[in-house]
Amino acid sequence: MTDWHHTPPHKFDYEGTYMVTASTFKKQKIFSTNYLLDFLQETLFVLCSKFHWQIHACTIFSNHYHFIAKSSDN
C-alpha cells in the first residue's frame, strides 16, 4: 500500500471499496444545469462500468461529487 500525504493516512490497494470525492477548480458551479449534471452522472457511470467498478452510492452537485464504489480485482 502507498501512504498519502494528507492526515489521517490514506491507504490504497488494488482491490477494495473506496469513497471518492472531487471538486471543481475553486468550487466553481460548472455543472449548474440539469443537462450538465446528467452529463457528469452518465460519464461517471460509464467510466465506472468501463473499469469494472461497482457504484454503491453517489451524490453529484454543481461544484463537487462523492461516490462509494468497489474496484475490480485487476
PDB file of C-alpha atoms in Angstrom:
ATOM      1  CA  MET A   1       0.000   0.000   0.000  1.00  0.00           C
ATOM      2  CA  THR A   2       1.012   3.596  -0.590  1.00  0.00           C
ATOM      3  CA  ASP A   3       0.789   6.326   2.048  1.00  0.00           C
ATOM      4  CA  TRP A   4      -0.933   9.550   1.067  1.00  0.00           C
ATOM      5  CA  HIS A   5       0.434  12.864   2.349  1.00  0.00           C
ATOM      6  CA  HIS A   6      -2.805  14.035   3.965  1.00  0.00           C
ATOM      7  CA  THR A   7      -3.831  13.278   7.536  1.00  0.00           C
ATOM      8  CA  PRO A   8      -5.253  10.836   8.521  1.00  0.00           C
ATOM      9  CA  PRO A   9      -3.259   8.346   6.462  1.00  0.00           C
ATOM     10  CA  HIS A  10      -4.933   7.147   3.276  1.00  0.00           C
ATOM     11  CA  LYS A  11      -4.124   3.639   2.119  1.00  0.00           C
ATOM     12  CA  PHE A  12      -4.549   2.458  -1.458  1.00  0.00           C
ATOM     13  CA  ASP A  13      -4.658  -1.154  -2.542  1.00  0.00           C
ATOM     14  CA  TYR A  14      -5.513  -2.823  -5.812  1.00  0.00           C
ATOM     15  CA  GLU A  15      -8.937  -4.064  -4.787  1.00  0.00           C
ATOM     16  CA  GLY A  16     -11.323  -2.561  -2.290  1.00  0.00           C
ATOM     17  CA  THR A  17     -14.176  -0.205  -1.597  1.00  0.00           C
ATOM     18  CA  TYR A  18     -13.341   3.471  -1.846  1.00  0.00           C
ATOM     19  CA  MET A  19     -15.017   6.791  -1.138  1.00  0.00           C
ATOM     20  CA  VAL A  20     -14.029   9.245  -3.856  1.00  0.00           C
ATOM     21  CA  THR A  21     -14.561  12.985  -3.531  1.00  0.00           C
ATOM     22  CA  ALA A  22     -13.790  15.564  -6.206  1.00  0.00           C
ATOM     23  CA  SER A  23     -14.385  19.260  -6.640  1.00  0.00           C
ATOM     24  CA  THR A  24     -14.302  21.740  -9.488  1.00  0.00           C
ATOM     25  CA  PHE A  25     -11.496  24.289  -9.567  1.00  0.00           C
ATOM     26  CA  LYS A  26     -12.147  26.987  -6.933  1.00  0.00           C
ATOM     27  CA  LYS A  27     -15.555  25.357  -6.279  1.00  0.00           C
ATOM     28  CA  GLN A  28     -16.967  26.959  -9.443  1.00  0.00           C
ATOM     29  CA  LYS A  29     -20.515  25.795 -10.186  1.00  0.00           C
ATOM     30  CA  ILE A  30     -19.681  24.342 -13.585  1.00  0.00           C
ATOM     31  CA  PHE A  31     -22.448  21.703 -13.577  1.00  0.00           C
ATOM     32  CA  SER A  32     -25.216  24.224 -12.943  1.00  0.00           C
ATOM     33  CA  THR A  33     -27.947  22.821 -15.207  1.00  0.00           C
ATOM     34  CA  ASN A  34     -29.809  19.526 -15.247  1.00  0.00           C
ATOM     35  CA  TYR A  35     -28.216  18.733 -18.599  1.00  0.00           C
ATOM     36  CA  LEU A  36     -24.690  19.169 -17.214  1.00  0.00           C
ATOM     37  CA  LEU A  37     -25.472  17.249 -14.019  1.00  0.00           C
ATOM     38  CA  ASP A  38     -26.847  14.392 -16.137  1.00  0.00           C
ATOM     39  CA  PHE A  39     -23.720  14.531 -18.301  1.00  0.00           C
ATOM     40  CA  LEU A  40     -21.469  14.261 -15.244  1.00  0.00           C
ATOM     41  CA  GLN A  41     -23.501  11.385 -13.802  1.00  0.00           C
ATOM     42  CA  GLU A  42     -23.570   9.485 -17.088  1.00  0.00           C
ATOM     43  CA  THR A  43     -19.820   9.986 -17.545  1.00  0.00           C
ATOM     44  CA  LEU A  44     -19.148   8.710 -14.027  1.00  0.00           C
ATOM     45  CA  PHE A  45     -21.320   5.639 -14.581  1.00  0.00           C
ATOM     46  CA  VAL A  46     -19.779   4.877 -17.990  1.00  0.00           C
ATOM     47  CA  LEU A  47     -16.225   5.140 -16.644  1.00  0.00           C
ATOM     48  CA  CYS A  48     -17.006   3.013 -13.606  1.00  0.00           C
ATOM     49  CA  SER A  49     -18.528   0.379 -15.869  1.00  0.00           C
ATOM     50  CA  LYS A  50     -15.584   0.516 -18.290  1.00  0.00           C
ATOM     51  CA  PHE A  51     -13.107  -0.103 -15.475  1.00  0.00           C
ATOM     52  CA  HIS A  52     -15.364  -2.633 -13.673  1.00  0.00           C
ATOM     53  CA  TRP A  53     -16.071  -0.526 -10.585  1.00  0.00           C
ATOM     54  CA  GLN A  54     -19.397  -1.181  -8.848  1.00  0.00           C
ATOM     55  CA  ILE A  55     -21.022   2.018  -7.541  1.00  0.00           C
ATOM     56  CA  HIS A  56     -22.743   1.629  -4.167  1.00  0.00           C
ATOM     57  CA  ALA A  57     -23.709   5.273  -3.600  1.00  0.00           C
ATOM     58  CA  CYS A  58     -23.145   8.651  -5.209  1.00  0.00           C
ATOM     59  CA  THR A  59     -24.187  12.257  -4.919  1.00  0.00           C
ATOM     60  CA  ILE A  60     -23.496  14.903  -7.535  1.00  0.00           C
ATOM     61  CA  PHE A  61     -23.674  18.674  -7.104  1.00  0.00           C
ATOM     62  CA  SER A  62     -22.889  21.636  -9.347  1.00  0.00           C
ATOM     63  CA  ASN A  63     -19.372  22.007  -7.940  1.00  0.00           C
ATOM     64  CA  HIS A  64     -18.424  18.645  -6.408  1.00  0.00           C
ATOM     65  CA  TYR A  65     -19.353  14.982  -6.134  1.00  0.00           C
ATOM     66  CA  HIS A  66     -18.839  11.954  -3.923  1.00  0.00           C
ATOM     67  CA  PHE A  67     -19.200   8.280  -4.667  1.00  0.00           C
ATOM     68  CA  ILE A  68     -18.574   4.980  -2.955  1.00  0.00           C
ATOM     69  CA  ALA A  69     -17.555   2.135  -5.214  1.00  0.00           C
ATOM     70  CA  LYS A  70     -15.842  -1.237  -5.153  1.00  0.00           C
ATOM     71  CA  SER A  71     -12.901  -1.519  -7.516  1.00  0.00           C
ATOM     72  CA  SER A  72     -12.240  -4.510  -9.696  1.00  0.00           C
ATOM     73  CA  ASP A  73      -9.594  -7.034  -8.758  1.00  0.00           C
ATOM     74  CA  ASN A  74      -7.457  -6.125 -11.777  1.00  0.00           C
TER      75      ASN A  74
END
